[in-house]
Tab-separated table of N, CA and C and ligand atoms in Angstrom:
chain	number	residue	atom	x	y	z
A	1	MET	N	-268.771	-143.782	-117.368
A	1	MET	CA	-270.082	-144.109	-117.079
A	1	MET	C	-270.671	-144.779	-117.709
A	2	ARG	N	-271.345	-146.215	-117.416
A	2	ARG	CA	-272.037	-147.000	-118.061
A	2	ARG	C	-273.498	-146.571	-118.093
A	3	LEU	N	-274.261	-146.586	-119.089
A	3	LEU	CA	-275.893	-146.408	-119.141
A	3	LEU	C	-276.440	-148.020	-119.524
A	4	THR	N	-277.401	-148.284	-119.008
A	4	THR	CA	-278.278	-148.950	-119.597
A	4	THR	C	-278.714	-148.607	-120.767
A	5	ARG	N	-279.505	-149.662	-121.457
A	5	ARG	CA	-280.250	-149.307	-122.777
A	5	ARG	C	-281.608	-148.357	-122.392
A	6	ASN	N	-281.985	-148.672	-121.306
A	6	ASN	CA	-283.394	-147.980	-120.940
A	6	ASN	C	-282.821	-146.589	-120.746
A	7	ALA	N	-281.769	-146.218	-119.777
A	7	ALA	CA	-281.039	-145.078	-119.386
A	7	ALA	C	-281.178	-144.156	-120.706
A	8	LEU	N	-280.088	-144.797	-121.503
A	8	LEU	CA	-279.993	-144.249	-123.072
A	8	LEU	C	-281.306	-143.682	-124.008
A	9	ALA	N	-282.380	-145.000	-123.678
A	9	ALA	CA	-283.476	-144.089	-124.652
A	9	ALA	C	-284.286	-143.149	-123.806
A	10	ALA	N	-284.129	-143.110	-122.499
A	10	ALA	CA	-284.863	-142.216	-121.684
A	10	ALA	C	-284.058	-140.684	-121.838
A	11	ILE	N	-282.703	-140.565	-122.054
A	11	ILE	CA	-281.911	-139.550	-122.180
A	11	ILE	C	-282.478	-138.863	-123.788
A	12	ALA	N	-282.353	-139.996	-124.557
A	12	ALA	CA	-282.695	-139.374	-126.074
A	12	ALA	C	-284.443	-139.041	-126.053
A	13	LEU	N	-284.856	-139.776	-125.684
A	13	LEU	CA	-286.558	-139.286	-125.402
A	13	LEU	C	-286.564	-137.533	-124.530
A	14	ILE	N	-285.972	-137.568	-123.139
A	14	ILE	CA	-286.155	-136.237	-122.631
A	14	ILE	C	-285.119	-135.683	-122.579
A	15	GLY	N	-283.941	-136.303	-122.345
A	15	GLY	CA	-282.394	-135.352	-122.062
A	15	GLY	C	-282.308	-134.209	-123.122
A	16	VAL	N	-282.223	-135.059	-123.953
A	16	VAL	CA	-281.400	-134.047	-125.525
A	16	VAL	C	-282.353	-132.823	-125.645
A	17	PRO	N	-283.877	-133.322	-125.800
A	17	PRO	CA	-284.523	-131.860	-126.187
A	17	PRO	C	-284.302	-130.930	-125.270
A	18	ALA	N	-284.647	-131.165	-124.098
A	18	ALA	CA	-284.761	-130.555	-122.743
A	18	ALA	C	-283.207	-129.638	-122.823
A	19	LEU	N	-282.220	-130.205	-123.064
A	19	LEU	CA	-280.440	-129.695	-123.218
A	19	LEU	C	-280.759	-128.661	-124.283
A	20	LEU	N	-281.555	-129.072	-125.455
A	20	LEU	CA	-281.573	-127.959	-126.628
A	20	LEU	C	-282.483	-126.797	-126.337
A	21	LEU	N	-283.610	-127.307	-125.791
A	21	LEU	CA	-284.617	-126.266	-125.760
A	21	LEU	C	-284.617	-125.227	-124.302
A	22	GLY	N	-283.802	-125.852	-123.394
A	22	GLY	CA	-283.879	-125.446	-122.099
A	22	GLY	C	-285.461	-125.616	-121.471
A	23	THR	N	-285.508	-125.038	-120.465
A	23	THR	CA	-286.870	-125.566	-119.628
A	23	THR	C	-287.483	-124.456	-119.824
A	24	PRO	N	-288.372	-124.464	-121.042
A	24	PRO	CA	-289.531	-123.244	-120.839
A	24	PRO	C	-290.381	-122.476	-119.917
A	25	ALA	N	-290.737	-123.864	-119.052
A	25	ALA	CA	-291.812	-123.516	-117.793
A	25	ALA	C	-290.990	-122.837	-116.735
A	26	GLN	N	-289.669	-122.691	-116.682
A	26	GLN	CA	-289.096	-122.361	-115.522
A	26	GLN	C	-288.606	-120.998	-115.852
A	27	ALA	N	-287.965	-120.851	-117.051
A	27	ALA	CA	-287.326	-119.852	-117.683
A	27	ALA	C	-288.119	-118.474	-117.091
A	28	ALA	N	-287.718	-117.429	-116.641
A	28	ALA	CA	-288.620	-116.116	-116.466
A	28	ALA	C	-288.464	-115.365	-117.474
A	29	LYS	N	-289.444	-114.863	-118.183
A	29	LYS	CA	-289.413	-113.984	-119.216
A	29	LYS	C	-290.488	-112.844	-118.741
A	30	LEU	N	-290.167	-111.514	-118.828
A	30	LEU	CA	-290.869	-110.629	-118.453
A	30	LEU	C	-291.283	-109.631	-119.867
A	31	CYS	N	-292.650	-109.815	-119.653
A	31	CYS	CA	-293.164	-109.286	-121.110
A	31	CYS	C	-293.712	-107.695	-120.949
A	32	LYS	N	-293.128	-106.830	-121.669
A	32	LYS	CA	-293.859	-105.143	-121.460
A	32	LYS	C	-294.639	-105.107	-122.137
A	33	LEU	N	-295.787	-104.261	-121.693
A	33	LEU	CA	-296.672	-103.724	-122.570
A	33	LEU	C	-296.857	-102.400	-122.038
A	34	GLU	N	-297.179	-101.729	-123.346
A	34	GLU	CA	-297.802	-100.138	-122.856
A	34	GLU	C	-299.236	-99.695	-123.423
A	35	ILE	N	-299.895	-98.899	-122.606
A	35	ILE	CA	-301.363	-98.369	-122.756
A	35	ILE	C	-300.941	-96.609	-122.573
A	36	SER	N	-301.936	-95.812	-123.204
A	36	SER	CA	-302.194	-94.571	-122.335
A	36	SER	C	-303.255	-94.495	-122.572
A	37	GLY	N	-303.858	-93.287	-121.797
A	37	GLY	CA	-305.295	-92.564	-121.942
A	37	GLY	C	-305.231	-91.281	-121.838
A	38	ASN	N	-306.214	-90.877	-122.168
A	38	ASN	CA	-306.120	-89.403	-122.552
A	38	ASN	C	-307.339	-88.569	-121.996
A	39	ASP	N	-307.652	-87.096	-122.109
A	39	ASP	CA	-308.188	-86.370	-121.807
A	39	ASP	C	-309.785	-86.620	-122.337
A	40	MET	N	-309.964	-87.571	-123.456
A	40	MET	CA	-311.067	-87.868	-123.938
A	40	MET	C	-311.465	-89.033	-123.394
A	41	ILE	N	-311.452	-89.548	-122.447
A	41	ILE	CA	-311.661	-90.783	-121.609
A	41	ILE	C	-311.308	-91.729	-122.529
A	42	GLN	N	-310.154	-92.225	-123.534
A	42	GLN	CA	-310.133	-93.505	-124.184
A	42	GLN	C	-308.720	-93.676	-123.644
A	43	TYR	N	-308.456	-95.138	-123.774
A	43	TYR	CA	-307.167	-95.907	-124.358
A	43	TYR	C	-307.131	-95.733	-125.496
A	44	ASP	N	-305.487	-95.910	-125.692
A	44	ASP	CA	-305.382	-95.789	-127.065
A	44	ASP	C	-305.117	-97.191	-127.877
A	45	LYS	N	-305.629	-98.039	-126.957
A	45	LYS	CA	-305.661	-99.745	-127.553
A	45	LYS	C	-306.687	-100.338	-126.776
A	46	LYS	N	-307.426	-101.094	-127.461
A	46	LYS	CA	-308.721	-101.930	-127.458
A	46	LYS	C	-308.553	-103.068	-127.104
A	47	GLN	N	-306.977	-103.518	-127.191
A	47	GLN	CA	-306.781	-104.970	-127.076
A	47	GLN	C	-305.125	-105.253	-126.666
A	48	LEU	N	-304.663	-105.996	-125.655
A	48	LEU	CA	-302.956	-106.334	-125.297
A	48	LEU	C	-303.027	-107.354	-125.225
A	49	LYS	N	-302.094	-108.127	-125.969
A	49	LYS	CA	-301.917	-109.648	-125.730
A	49	LYS	C	-300.427	-109.723	-125.437
A	50	VAL	N	-300.244	-110.683	-124.535
A	50	VAL	CA	-299.068	-111.412	-124.240
A	50	VAL	C	-299.088	-113.051	-124.515
A	51	GLY	N	-297.765	-113.590	-125.023
A	51	GLY	CA	-297.135	-114.907	-125.081
A	51	GLY	C	-297.138	-115.600	-123.858
A	52	ALA	N	-297.746	-117.064	-124.446
A	52	ALA	CA	-297.949	-117.923	-123.375
A	52	ALA	C	-296.587	-118.021	-122.712
A	53	ASP	N	-295.622	-117.734	-123.096
A	53	ASP	CA	-294.222	-117.952	-122.341
A	53	ASP	C	-294.124	-116.410	-121.928
A	54	CYS	N	-294.770	-115.753	-121.592
A	54	CYS	CA	-294.134	-114.985	-120.744
A	54	CYS	C	-294.564	-115.345	-119.420
A	55	THR	N	-293.762	-115.029	-118.384
A	55	THR	CA	-293.888	-115.557	-117.223
A	55	THR	C	-294.330	-114.277	-115.858
A	56	GLN	N	-294.230	-113.172	-116.119
A	56	GLN	CA	-294.391	-112.015	-115.562
A	56	GLN	C	-294.487	-110.745	-116.997
A	57	VAL	N	-295.324	-110.053	-116.581
A	57	VAL	CA	-295.913	-108.622	-117.245
A	57	VAL	C	-295.656	-107.662	-116.722
A	58	LYS	N	-295.064	-106.520	-116.910
A	58	LYS	CA	-295.198	-105.395	-116.671
A	58	LYS	C	-295.748	-104.326	-117.680
A	59	LEU	N	-297.095	-103.690	-117.137
A	59	LEU	CA	-297.859	-103.083	-117.674
A	59	LEU	C	-297.224	-101.526	-117.175
A	60	THR	N	-297.198	-100.788	-118.361
A	60	THR	CA	-297.041	-99.267	-118.081
A	60	THR	C	-298.443	-98.218	-118.773
A	61	LEU	N	-298.708	-97.507	-117.624
A	61	LEU	CA	-299.857	-96.913	-118.346
A	61	LEU	C	-299.139	-95.308	-117.964
A	62	THR	N	-299.679	-94.738	-119.362
A	62	THR	CA	-299.153	-93.395	-119.377
A	62	THR	C	-300.364	-92.464	-119.699
A	63	HIS	N	-300.521	-91.386	-118.945
A	63	HIS	CA	-301.571	-90.257	-119.045
A	63	HIS	C	-300.948	-89.197	-120.163
A	64	THR	N	-301.632	-89.318	-121.357
A	64	THR	CA	-301.269	-88.256	-122.551
A	64	THR	C	-301.833	-86.983	-121.994
A	65	GLY	N	-302.758	-87.035	-121.546
A	65	GLY	CA	-303.786	-85.971	-121.156
A	65	GLY	C	-303.289	-84.586	-120.150
A	66	LYS	N	-304.039	-83.541	-119.903
A	66	LYS	CA	-303.427	-82.464	-119.183
A	66	LYS	C	-304.435	-82.476	-117.675
A	67	LEU	N	-305.391	-83.150	-118.095
A	67	LEU	CA	-306.324	-82.775	-116.737
A	67	LEU	C	-305.843	-83.640	-115.318
A	68	PRO	N	-306.022	-83.040	-114.536
A	68	PRO	CA	-305.491	-83.876	-112.950
A	68	PRO	C	-306.393	-84.937	-112.904
A	69	ALA	N	-305.730	-85.820	-111.767
A	69	ALA	CA	-306.538	-87.132	-111.696
A	69	ALA	C	-307.755	-86.976	-110.758
A	70	ALA	N	-308.054	-85.893	-110.466
A	70	ALA	CA	-309.313	-85.650	-109.789
A	70	ALA	C	-310.274	-85.499	-110.394
A	71	SER	N	-310.071	-85.044	-111.824
A	71	SER	CA	-311.327	-84.757	-112.648
A	71	SER	C	-311.200	-86.236	-113.840
A	72	MET	N	-310.159	-86.060	-114.253
A	72	MET	CA	-309.832	-86.965	-115.431
A	72	MET	C	-308.765	-88.009	-115.208
A	73	GLY	N	-309.071	-88.924	-114.136
A	73	GLY	CA	-308.320	-89.919	-113.414
A	73	GLY	C	-308.009	-91.316	-114.345
A	74	HIS	N	-306.656	-91.681	-114.630
A	74	HIS	CA	-307.287	-93.187	-115.242
A	74	HIS	C	-306.385	-94.181	-114.400
A	75	ASP	N	-306.511	-95.441	-114.426
A	75	ASP	CA	-305.758	-96.669	-113.803
A	75	ASP	C	-306.185	-97.691	-114.999
A	76	TRP	N	-305.284	-98.701	-114.903
A	76	TRP	CA	-305.238	-99.967	-115.860
A	76	TRP	C	-305.802	-101.174	-114.815
A	77	VAL	N	-306.890	-101.781	-114.772
A	77	VAL	CA	-307.072	-102.646	-113.688
A	77	VAL	C	-307.543	-104.106	-114.829
A	78	LEU	N	-306.896	-105.010	-114.507
A	78	LEU	CA	-307.214	-106.290	-115.066
A	78	LEU	C	-308.081	-107.350	-114.503
A	79	VAL	N	-309.048	-107.896	-115.389
A	79	VAL	CA	-309.998	-108.461	-114.408
A	79	VAL	C	-310.592	-109.967	-115.314
A	80	LYS	N	-311.042	-110.800	-114.810
A	80	LYS	CA	-311.734	-111.639	-115.943
A	80	LYS	C	-312.789	-110.844	-116.193
A	81	ALA	N	-313.447	-111.257	-117.678
A	81	ALA	CA	-314.044	-110.261	-118.205
A	81	ALA	C	-315.513	-110.272	-117.140
A	82	ASP	N	-315.987	-111.672	-117.053
A	82	ASP	CA	-317.281	-111.646	-116.323
A	82	ASP	C	-317.568	-110.819	-114.820
A	83	ASP	N	-315.952	-110.728	-114.371
A	83	ASP	CA	-315.857	-109.748	-113.173
A	83	ASP	C	-315.825	-107.915	-113.296
A	84	MET	N	-315.828	-107.732	-114.686
A	84	MET	CA	-315.693	-106.430	-114.687
A	84	MET	C	-317.096	-105.295	-114.279
A	85	THR	N	-318.020	-105.768	-114.277
A	85	THR	CA	-319.200	-104.694	-113.533
A	85	THR	C	-318.815	-104.795	-112.072
A	86	ALA	N	-318.803	-106.078	-111.710
A	86	ALA	CA	-318.757	-105.805	-110.180
A	86	ALA	C	-317.683	-105.193	-109.331
A	87	VAL	N	-316.298	-105.028	-110.244
A	87	VAL	CA	-314.988	-104.846	-109.975
A	87	VAL	C	-315.274	-103.009	-109.984
A	88	ALA	N	-315.478	-102.586	-111.330
A	88	ALA	CA	-316.306	-101.448	-111.337
A	88	ALA	C	-317.343	-100.846	-110.472
A	89	SER	N	-318.324	-101.447	-110.295
A	89	SER	CA	-319.220	-100.705	-108.836
A	89	SER	C	-318.412	-100.828	-107.600
A	90	ASP	N	-317.569	-102.036	-107.234
A	90	ASP	CA	-316.897	-102.230	-105.839
A	90	ASP	C	-315.988	-101.360	-105.884
A	91	GLY	N	-314.986	-100.769	-107.185
A	91	GLY	CA	-314.281	-99.522	-106.885
A	91	GLY	C	-314.803	-98.197	-106.859
A	92	LEU	N	-315.814	-97.992	-107.094
A	92	LEU	CA	-316.628	-96.890	-107.179
A	92	LEU	C	-317.272	-96.573	-105.545
A	93	ALA	N	-317.384	-97.561	-105.244
A	93	ALA	CA	-317.551	-97.469	-103.560
A	93	ALA	C	-316.302	-97.317	-102.864
A	94	ALA	N	-315.163	-98.108	-103.080
A	94	ALA	CA	-314.072	-97.789	-102.272
A	94	ALA	C	-313.689	-96.483	-102.500
A	95	GLY	N	-313.444	-95.533	-103.616
A	95	GLY	CA	-313.142	-94.333	-103.666
A	95	GLY	C	-312.328	-93.897	-103.994
A	96	ALA	N	-311.630	-92.750	-104.089
A	96	ALA	CA	-310.457	-92.156	-104.769
A	96	ALA	C	-309.402	-92.457	-103.351
A	97	ALA	N	-309.632	-92.643	-102.215
A	97	ALA	CA	-308.678	-93.045	-101.420
A	97	ALA	C	-308.054	-94.097	-101.700
A	98	ASN	N	-308.770	-94.732	-102.360
A	98	ASN	CA	-308.235	-96.522	-103.021
A	98	ASN	C	-308.069	-96.430	-104.128
A	99	ASP	N	-307.845	-95.322	-104.452
A	99	ASP	CA	-307.481	-95.411	-106.298
A	99	ASP	C	-308.773	-96.383	-106.974
A	100	TYR	N	-309.914	-96.296	-106.773
A	100	TYR	CA	-311.206	-96.927	-107.154
A	100	TYR	C	-311.168	-98.316	-107.287
A	101	VAL	N	-310.396	-98.952	-106.730
A	101	VAL	CA	-310.259	-100.584	-106.258
A	101	VAL	C	-310.626	-100.978	-105.151
A	102	LYS	N	-311.443	-102.069	-104.920
A	102	LYS	CA	-311.777	-102.342	-103.749
A	102	LYS	C	-310.407	-102.829	-103.043
A	103	LYS	N	-310.278	-102.656	-101.394
A	103	LYS	CA	-308.882	-103.107	-101.059
A	103	LYS	C	-308.969	-104.810	-101.004
A	104	ASP	N	-308.086	-105.440	-101.383
A	104	ASP	CA	-307.720	-106.693	-101.271
A	104	ASP	C	-308.796	-107.790	-102.039
A	105	ASP	N	-309.487	-106.770	-103.064
A	105	ASP	CA	-310.281	-107.757	-104.343
A	105	ASP	C	-309.749	-108.695	-104.966
A	106	ALA	N	-310.337	-109.914	-104.704
A	106	ALA	CA	-309.640	-111.205	-105.328
A	106	ALA	C	-310.206	-111.212	-106.667
A	107	HIS	N	-311.380	-110.440	-107.147
A	107	HIS	CA	-311.406	-110.551	-108.291
A	107	HIS	C	-310.678	-109.371	-109.020
A	108	VAL	N	-309.607	-108.670	-108.669
A	108	VAL	CA	-308.509	-107.956	-109.340
A	108	VAL	C	-307.009	-108.746	-109.590
A	109	ILE	N	-306.868	-108.969	-110.686
A	109	ILE	CA	-305.504	-109.626	-110.805
A	109	ILE	C	-304.422	-108.883	-110.852
A	110	ALA	N	-304.495	-107.764	-111.458
A	110	ALA	CA	-303.720	-106.452	-111.431
A	110	ALA	C	-304.088	-105.313	-111.527
A	111	HIS	N	-303.341	-104.373	-110.770
A	111	HIS	CA	-304.002	-102.592	-111.225
A	111	HIS	C	-302.837	-101.742	-110.820
A	112	THR	N	-303.098	-100.679	-111.499
A	112	THR	CA	-301.931	-99.438	-111.111
A	112	THR	C	-302.755	-98.632	-110.221
A	113	LYS	N	-302.096	-97.811	-109.748
A	113	LYS	CA	-302.961	-96.526	-108.984
A	113	LYS	C	-303.351	-95.677	-110.242
A	114	VAL	N	-304.189	-94.819	-109.365
A	114	VAL	CA	-304.851	-93.926	-110.451
A	114	VAL	C	-303.934	-92.528	-110.461
A	115	ILE	N	-303.608	-92.389	-112.023
A	115	ILE	CA	-302.899	-91.201	-112.228
A	115	ILE	C	-303.594	-89.847	-113.013
A	116	GLY	N	-303.213	-88.731	-113.063
A	116	GLY	CA	-303.527	-87.527	-114.116
A	116	GLY	C	-302.517	-87.459	-115.335
A	117	GLY	N	-302.506	-86.365	-115.854
A	117	GLY	CA	-302.089	-86.007	-116.798
A	117	GLY	C	-300.502	-86.190	-116.698
A	118	GLY	N	-299.930	-86.213	-117.957
A	118	GLY	CA	-298.566	-86.123	-117.708
A	118	GLY	C	-297.966	-87.243	-116.733
A	119	GLU	N	-298.734	-88.083	-115.883
A	119	GLU	CA	-297.987	-89.031	-115.407
A	119	GLU	C	-297.923	-90.242	-115.860
A	120	SER	N	-297.301	-91.434	-115.376
A	120	SER	CA	-297.276	-92.715	-115.947
A	120	SER	C	-297.071	-93.594	-114.341
A	121	ALA	N	-297.722	-94.862	-114.702
A	121	ALA	CA	-297.805	-95.775	-113.148
A	121	ALA	C	-297.636	-97.151	-113.837
A	122	SER	N	-296.611	-98.033	-113.562
A	122	SER	CA	-296.696	-99.555	-113.686
A	122	SER	C	-297.118	-100.816	-112.802
A	123	VAL	N	-297.340	-101.698	-113.225
A	123	VAL	CA	-297.735	-102.799	-112.438
A	123	VAL	C	-297.098	-103.891	-112.915
A	124	THR	N	-296.623	-105.090	-112.004
A	124	THR	CA	-295.708	-106.108	-112.644
A	124	THR	C	-296.653	-107.228	-112.235
A	125	PHE	N	-297.266	-107.930	-112.690
A	125	PHE	CA	-297.650	-109.487	-112.442
A	125	PHE	C	-297.344	-110.489	-113.018
A	126	ALA	N	-297.823	-111.853	-112.061
A	126	ALA	CA	-297.093	-113.138	-112.636
A	126	ALA	C	-298.508	-113.668	-113.499
A	127	THR	N	-297.726	-114.292	-114.928
A	127	THR	CA	-298.914	-114.708	-115.336
A	127	THR	C	-299.661	-116.092	-115.016
A	128	SER	N	-298.893	-116.464	-113.909
A	128	SER	CA	-299.532	-118.108	-113.121
A	128	SER	C	-300.937	-117.756	-112.980
A	129	ALA	N	-301.280	-116.753	-112.810
A	129	ALA	CA	-302.755	-116.085	-112.305
A	129	ALA	C	-303.582	-116.438	-113.651
A	130	LEU	N	-303.124	-116.338	-114.620
A	130	LEU	CA	-303.987	-116.040	-115.883
A	130	LEU	C	-304.099	-117.612	-116.711
A	131	LYS	N	-305.269	-117.827	-117.096
A	131	LYS	CA	-305.368	-119.428	-117.833
A	131	LYS	C	-305.763	-118.971	-119.244
A	132	LYS	N	-304.923	-119.744	-119.884
A	132	LYS	CA	-305.117	-119.870	-121.440
A	132	LYS	C	-306.688	-120.093	-121.794
A	133	GLY	N	-307.342	-119.145	-122.601
A	133	GLY	CA	-308.722	-119.802	-122.871
A	133	GLY	C	-309.663	-118.860	-122.134
A	134	GLN	N	-309.409	-118.116	-120.763
A	134	GLN	CA	-310.166	-117.869	-120.113
A	134	GLN	C	-310.154	-116.132	-120.567
A	135	SER	N	-311.590	-115.479	-120.700
A	135	SER	CA	-311.604	-114.458	-121.198
A	135	SER	C	-311.088	-112.954	-120.133
A	136	TYR	N	-310.167	-112.389	-120.425
A	136	TYR	CA	-309.906	-111.204	-119.470
A	136	TYR	C	-310.064	-110.093	-119.992
A	137	LYS	N	-310.436	-109.045	-119.129
A	137	LYS	CA	-310.552	-107.264	-119.524
A	137	LYS	C	-310.006	-106.591	-118.849
A	138	TYR	N	-309.394	-105.539	-119.302
A	138	TYR	CA	-308.753	-104.720	-118.520
A	138	TYR	C	-309.703	-103.231	-118.542
A	139	LEU	N	-309.915	-102.321	-117.559
A	139	LEU	CA	-310.553	-101.015	-117.480
A	139	LEU	C	-310.141	-100.005	-116.361
A	140	CYS	N	-310.403	-98.875	-116.793
A	140	CYS	CA	-310.112	-97.787	-115.920
A	140	CYS	C	-311.556	-97.610	-114.986
A	141	THR	N	-311.313	-97.646	-113.741
A	141	THR	CA	-312.250	-97.971	-112.587
A	141	THR	C	-312.618	-96.294	-112.052
A	142	PHE	N	-312.238	-95.364	-112.484
A	142	PHE	CA	-312.587	-94.259	-112.356
A	142	PHE	C	-313.838	-94.024	-112.739
A	143	PRO	N	-314.368	-93.090	-111.596
A	143	PRO	CA	-316.126	-93.097	-111.906
A	143	PRO	C	-316.666	-92.752	-113.320
A	144	GLY	N	-317.551	-93.406	-113.653
A	144	GLY	CA	-317.729	-93.329	-115.338
A	144	GLY	C	-317.178	-93.737	-116.535
A	145	HIS	N	-316.068	-94.074	-116.218
A	145	HIS	CA	-315.218	-94.379	-117.463
A	145	HIS	C	-314.914	-95.775	-118.134
A	146	ASN	N	-315.673	-96.828	-117.027
A	146	ASN	CA	-315.237	-98.074	-117.931
A	146	ASN	C	-316.197	-98.491	-118.948
A	147	ALA	N	-316.800	-97.619	-119.023
A	147	ALA	CA	-318.037	-97.437	-120.280
A	147	ALA	C	-317.181	-97.536	-121.402
A	148	LEU	N	-316.139	-96.621	-121.115
A	148	LEU	CA	-315.462	-96.361	-122.698
A	148	LEU	C	-314.171	-96.459	-122.488
A	149	MET	N	-313.665	-96.845	-121.125
A	149	MET	CA	-312.183	-97.337	-121.203
A	149	MET	C	-311.940	-98.814	-120.870
A	150	SER	N	-312.167	-99.787	-122.019
A	150	SER	CA	-311.814	-100.873	-121.427
A	150	SER	C	-311.362	-101.748	-122.655
A	151	GLY	N	-311.031	-102.924	-122.293
A	151	GLY	CA	-310.211	-103.759	-124.001
A	151	GLY	C	-310.222	-105.070	-123.446
A	152	ASP	N	-309.774	-106.015	-124.423
A	152	ASP	CA	-309.616	-107.309	-123.996
A	152	ASP	C	-307.885	-107.622	-123.871
A	153	PHE	N	-308.031	-108.350	-123.175
A	153	PHE	CA	-306.385	-109.210	-122.898
A	153	PHE	C	-306.332	-110.204	-122.883
A	154	THR	N	-305.494	-110.495	-123.752
A	154	THR	CA	-305.379	-111.967	-124.426
A	154	THR	C	-304.180	-112.756	-124.238
A	155	ILE	N	-304.095	-114.196	-123.994
A	155	ILE	CA	-302.914	-114.782	-123.645
A	155	ILE	C	-302.937	-115.537	-125.375
A	156	GLU	N	-301.896	-115.452	-125.880
A	156	GLU	CA	-301.609	-116.126	-127.128
A	156	GLU	C	-301.015	-117.458	-126.539
B	1	LIG	ZN1	-309.907	-92.909	-116.642
C-alpha cells in the first residue's frame, strides 16, 4: 500500500500513540470501593477516591454492627455536595419502604439499599455521570444519620 506524505504524518501523530496506548476513553475499567458502617452511626471512611480512568465503580457497603436495619439501618447514597440536604430530607419523606431514597430522584447518582448488622450491599454505576472538579458527597439517608455519616467522593 502506498501512503502519501500527509497520511504518514497523520499516522506518526495519531496512529502510533493510539496503538501504543490503546484507547483509554473506550477501555472499560471497573474500579472497586469498599466502605463499612457500624452500630455507632459511623462510616469507616470519610473520603473515597476513584481514578479518572475508571469507567464503572462498584461500591460495596458492609454493616459491621449487630443492630437490625429497622433501628440502625445504613445505606450509601452518592450526590453532588450541594444536593445532600435535599436528598436527605426527600429520603426521610420517602420512608423505609423506599430505602429512604425518593423514587427516581434525579439528584441521586447512585445508592445501595438499606442494610442491617452483618449484611452487605453493592451498587455499580458509570462514572460518565460524574464530572471532574465537581464536589460529590456520600451519605446515609437513614433518619438522623446523615449528620454523622457522610464523606467526600473524589475523582482524581
Ligand atoms: Zn446509617
